[in-house]
GROMACS .gro file of C-alpha atoms in nm:
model
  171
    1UNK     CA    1  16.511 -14.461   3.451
    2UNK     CA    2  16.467 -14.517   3.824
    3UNK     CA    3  16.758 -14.529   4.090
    4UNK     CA    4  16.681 -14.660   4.416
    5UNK     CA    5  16.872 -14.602   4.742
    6UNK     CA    6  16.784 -14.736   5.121
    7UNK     CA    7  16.534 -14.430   5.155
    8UNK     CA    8  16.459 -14.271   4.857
    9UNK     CA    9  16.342 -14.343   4.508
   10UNK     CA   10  16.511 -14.155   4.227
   11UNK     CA   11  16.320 -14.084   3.911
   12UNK     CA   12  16.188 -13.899   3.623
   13UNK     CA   13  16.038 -13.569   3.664
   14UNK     CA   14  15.631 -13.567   3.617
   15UNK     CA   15  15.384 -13.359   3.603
   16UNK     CA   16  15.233 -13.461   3.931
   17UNK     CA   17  15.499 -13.319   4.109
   18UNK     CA   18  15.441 -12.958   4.104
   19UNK     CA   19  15.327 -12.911   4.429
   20UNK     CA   20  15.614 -13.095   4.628
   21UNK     CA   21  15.872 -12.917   4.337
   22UNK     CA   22  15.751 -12.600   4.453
   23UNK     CA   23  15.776 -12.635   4.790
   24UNK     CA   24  16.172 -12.668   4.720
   25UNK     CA   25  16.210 -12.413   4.480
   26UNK     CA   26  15.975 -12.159   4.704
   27UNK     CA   27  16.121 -12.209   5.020
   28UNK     CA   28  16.439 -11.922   5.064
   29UNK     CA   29  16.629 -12.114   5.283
   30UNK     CA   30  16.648 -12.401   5.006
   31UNK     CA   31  16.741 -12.121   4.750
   32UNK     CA   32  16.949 -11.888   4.902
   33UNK     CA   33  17.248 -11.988   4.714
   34UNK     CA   34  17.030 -12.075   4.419
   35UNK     CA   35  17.107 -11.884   4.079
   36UNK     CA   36  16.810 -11.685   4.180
   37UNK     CA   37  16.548 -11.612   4.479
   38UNK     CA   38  16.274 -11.790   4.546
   39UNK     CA   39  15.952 -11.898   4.319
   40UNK     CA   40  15.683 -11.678   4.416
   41UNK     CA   41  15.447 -11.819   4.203
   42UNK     CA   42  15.393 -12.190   4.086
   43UNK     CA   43  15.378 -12.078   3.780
   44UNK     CA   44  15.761 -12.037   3.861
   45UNK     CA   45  15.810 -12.347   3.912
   46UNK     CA   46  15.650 -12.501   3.631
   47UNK     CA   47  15.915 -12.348   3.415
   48UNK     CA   48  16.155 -12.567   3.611
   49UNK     CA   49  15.925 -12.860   3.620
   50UNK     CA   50  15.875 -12.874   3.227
   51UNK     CA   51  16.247 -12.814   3.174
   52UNK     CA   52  16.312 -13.155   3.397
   53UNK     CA   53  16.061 -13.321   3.212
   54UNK     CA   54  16.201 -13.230   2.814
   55UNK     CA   55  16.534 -13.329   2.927
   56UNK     CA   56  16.671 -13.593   2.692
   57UNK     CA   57  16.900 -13.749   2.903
   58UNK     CA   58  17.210 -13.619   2.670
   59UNK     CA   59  17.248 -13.252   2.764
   60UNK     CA   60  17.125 -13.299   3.163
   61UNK     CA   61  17.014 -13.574   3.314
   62UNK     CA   62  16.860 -13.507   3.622
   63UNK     CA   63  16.599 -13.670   3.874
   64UNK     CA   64  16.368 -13.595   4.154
   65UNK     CA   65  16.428 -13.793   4.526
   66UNK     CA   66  16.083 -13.896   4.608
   67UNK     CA   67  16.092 -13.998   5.026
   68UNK     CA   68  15.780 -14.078   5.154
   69UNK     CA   69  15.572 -14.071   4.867
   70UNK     CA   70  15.655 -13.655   4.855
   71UNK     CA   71  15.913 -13.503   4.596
   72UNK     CA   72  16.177 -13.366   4.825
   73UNK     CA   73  16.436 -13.255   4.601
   74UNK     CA   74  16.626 -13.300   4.253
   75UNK     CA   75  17.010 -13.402   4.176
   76UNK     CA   76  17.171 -13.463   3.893
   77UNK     CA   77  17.349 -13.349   3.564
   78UNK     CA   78  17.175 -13.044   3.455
   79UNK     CA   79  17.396 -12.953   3.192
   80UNK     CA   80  17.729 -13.182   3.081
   81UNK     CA   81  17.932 -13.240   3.329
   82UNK     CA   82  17.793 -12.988   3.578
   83UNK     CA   83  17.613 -13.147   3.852
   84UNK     CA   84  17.359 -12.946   4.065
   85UNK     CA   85  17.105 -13.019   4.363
   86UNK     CA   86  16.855 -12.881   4.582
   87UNK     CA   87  16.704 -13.055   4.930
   88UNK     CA   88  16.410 -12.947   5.124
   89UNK     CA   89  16.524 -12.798   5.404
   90UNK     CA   90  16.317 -13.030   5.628
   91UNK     CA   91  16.549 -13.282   5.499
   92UNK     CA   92  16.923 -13.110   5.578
   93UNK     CA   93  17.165 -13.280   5.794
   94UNK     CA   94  17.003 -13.667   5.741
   95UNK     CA   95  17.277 -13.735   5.484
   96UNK     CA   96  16.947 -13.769   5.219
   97UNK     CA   97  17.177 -13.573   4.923
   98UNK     CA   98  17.470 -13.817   5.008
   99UNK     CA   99  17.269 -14.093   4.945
  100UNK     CA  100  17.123 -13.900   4.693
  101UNK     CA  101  17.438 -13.861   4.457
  102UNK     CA  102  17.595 -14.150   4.549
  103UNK     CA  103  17.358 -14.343   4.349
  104UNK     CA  104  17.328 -14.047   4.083
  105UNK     CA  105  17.740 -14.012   4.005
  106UNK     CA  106  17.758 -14.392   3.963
  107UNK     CA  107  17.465 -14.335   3.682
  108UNK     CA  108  17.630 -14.073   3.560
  109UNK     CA  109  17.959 -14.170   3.537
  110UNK     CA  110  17.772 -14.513   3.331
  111UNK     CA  111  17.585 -14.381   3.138
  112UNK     CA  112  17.764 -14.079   2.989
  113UNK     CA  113  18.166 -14.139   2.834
  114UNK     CA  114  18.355 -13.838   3.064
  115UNK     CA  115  18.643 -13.769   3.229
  116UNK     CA  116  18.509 -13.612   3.526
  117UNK     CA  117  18.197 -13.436   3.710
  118UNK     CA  118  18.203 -13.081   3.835
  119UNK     CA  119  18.039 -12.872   4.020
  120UNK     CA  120  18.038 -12.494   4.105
  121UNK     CA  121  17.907 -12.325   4.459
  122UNK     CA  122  17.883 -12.010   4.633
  123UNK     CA  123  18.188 -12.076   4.916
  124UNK     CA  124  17.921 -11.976   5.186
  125UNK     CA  125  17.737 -12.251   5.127
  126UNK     CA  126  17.918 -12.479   5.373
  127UNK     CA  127  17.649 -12.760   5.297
  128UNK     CA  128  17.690 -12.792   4.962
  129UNK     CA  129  18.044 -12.783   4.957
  130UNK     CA  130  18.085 -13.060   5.226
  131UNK     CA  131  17.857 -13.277   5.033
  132UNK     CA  132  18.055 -13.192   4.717
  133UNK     CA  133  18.370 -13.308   4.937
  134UNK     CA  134  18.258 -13.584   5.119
  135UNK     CA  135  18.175 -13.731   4.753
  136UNK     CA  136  18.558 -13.692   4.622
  137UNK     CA  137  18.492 -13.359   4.472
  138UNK     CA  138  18.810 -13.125   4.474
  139UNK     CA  139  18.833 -12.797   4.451
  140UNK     CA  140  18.972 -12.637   4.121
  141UNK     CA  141  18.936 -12.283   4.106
  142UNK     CA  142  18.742 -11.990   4.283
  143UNK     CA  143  18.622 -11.656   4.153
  144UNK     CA  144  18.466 -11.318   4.261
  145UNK     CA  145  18.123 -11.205   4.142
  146UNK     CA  146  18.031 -11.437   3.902
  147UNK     CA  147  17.679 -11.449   3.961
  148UNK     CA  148  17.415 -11.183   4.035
  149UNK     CA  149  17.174 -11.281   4.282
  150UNK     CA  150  16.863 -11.031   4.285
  151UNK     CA  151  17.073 -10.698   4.406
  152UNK     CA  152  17.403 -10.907   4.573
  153UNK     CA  153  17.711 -11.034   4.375
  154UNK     CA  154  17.809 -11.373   4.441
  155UNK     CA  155  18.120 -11.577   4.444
  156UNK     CA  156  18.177 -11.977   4.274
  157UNK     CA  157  18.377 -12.170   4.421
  158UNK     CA  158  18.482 -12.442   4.165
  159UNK     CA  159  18.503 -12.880   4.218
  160UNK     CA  160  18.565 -13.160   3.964
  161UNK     CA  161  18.552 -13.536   4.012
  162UNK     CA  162  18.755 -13.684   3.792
  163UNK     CA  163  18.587 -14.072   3.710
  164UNK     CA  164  18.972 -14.247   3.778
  165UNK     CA  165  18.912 -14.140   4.169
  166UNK     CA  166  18.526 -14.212   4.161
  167UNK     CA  167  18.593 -14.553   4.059
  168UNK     CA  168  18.899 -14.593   4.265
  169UNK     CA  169  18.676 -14.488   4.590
  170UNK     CA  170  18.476 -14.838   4.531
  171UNK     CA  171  18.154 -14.678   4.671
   0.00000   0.00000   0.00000
């Protein structure tokens, strides 16, 4: 399966892309609100990388955004209906992870029979949130400390996106 947008090409995970996949998930401004720190190691990352790959398309169904010829990122289902996403930092405020999940929900929301999409973020991560929002996502619920993040507690801040008002917004 391969999406395509104006600047990116949406696809598979593969093995080849290890070294662009770690330079996400290893960077700590990428993963600061992350449901853990940093890789330190690749061998971090391959865990992640061989977890894309064995996805069947059923229980997540995720891809990479290759720009450039260079992995920059992953979006997608990663676990029914939960979508998640991580950019390169290099990449922030270019409206890449707009473009991004534009052309991911309308998969998503084709390909799998559901109501709606949601999403969960820490509410400090302003970023995420107004991507989440700018998409249709509304908020549903927030709660305190649901997530340890090496010695800090975090909060979640809850969205859905119910299919009636993605296919209402004609995108």
């Amino acid at each position: 399966m391969i999406l395509r947008t104006d600047r990116m090409i949406l696809r598979r995970a593969q093995a080849g892309d290890l070294p662009d996949l770690h330079a996400v998930f290893s960077d700590p401004r990428a993963m600061r609100y992350w449901t853990r720190p940093a890789h330190t190691t690749r061998a971090e990352t391959q865990v992640t990388l061989d977890a894309l790959m064995a996805a069947d398309g059923q229980e997540g169904d995720e891809f990479v955004l290759e720009h450039a010829g260079h992995v920059i990122g992953k979006a997608g289902m990663w676990r029914v209906p939960e979508v998640g996403f991580i950019l390169h930092p290099d990449h922030w405020g270019q409206g890449m992870m707009i473009e991004a999940l534009t052309a991911v929900i309308a998969h998503l929301f084709s390909a799998h029979d559901m109501p709606a999409l949601t999403a969960e973020a820490d509410p400090r991560n302003a970023g995420s949130l107004n991507v989440l929002q700018r998409l249709g996502f509304a908020v549903t619920g927030n709660a305190a400390r649901t997530m340890q993040w090496g010695e800090e507690w975090c909060d979640s801040t809850y969205l859905a996106l119910p299919r009636a008002t993605w296919d209402q917004s004609a995108r």
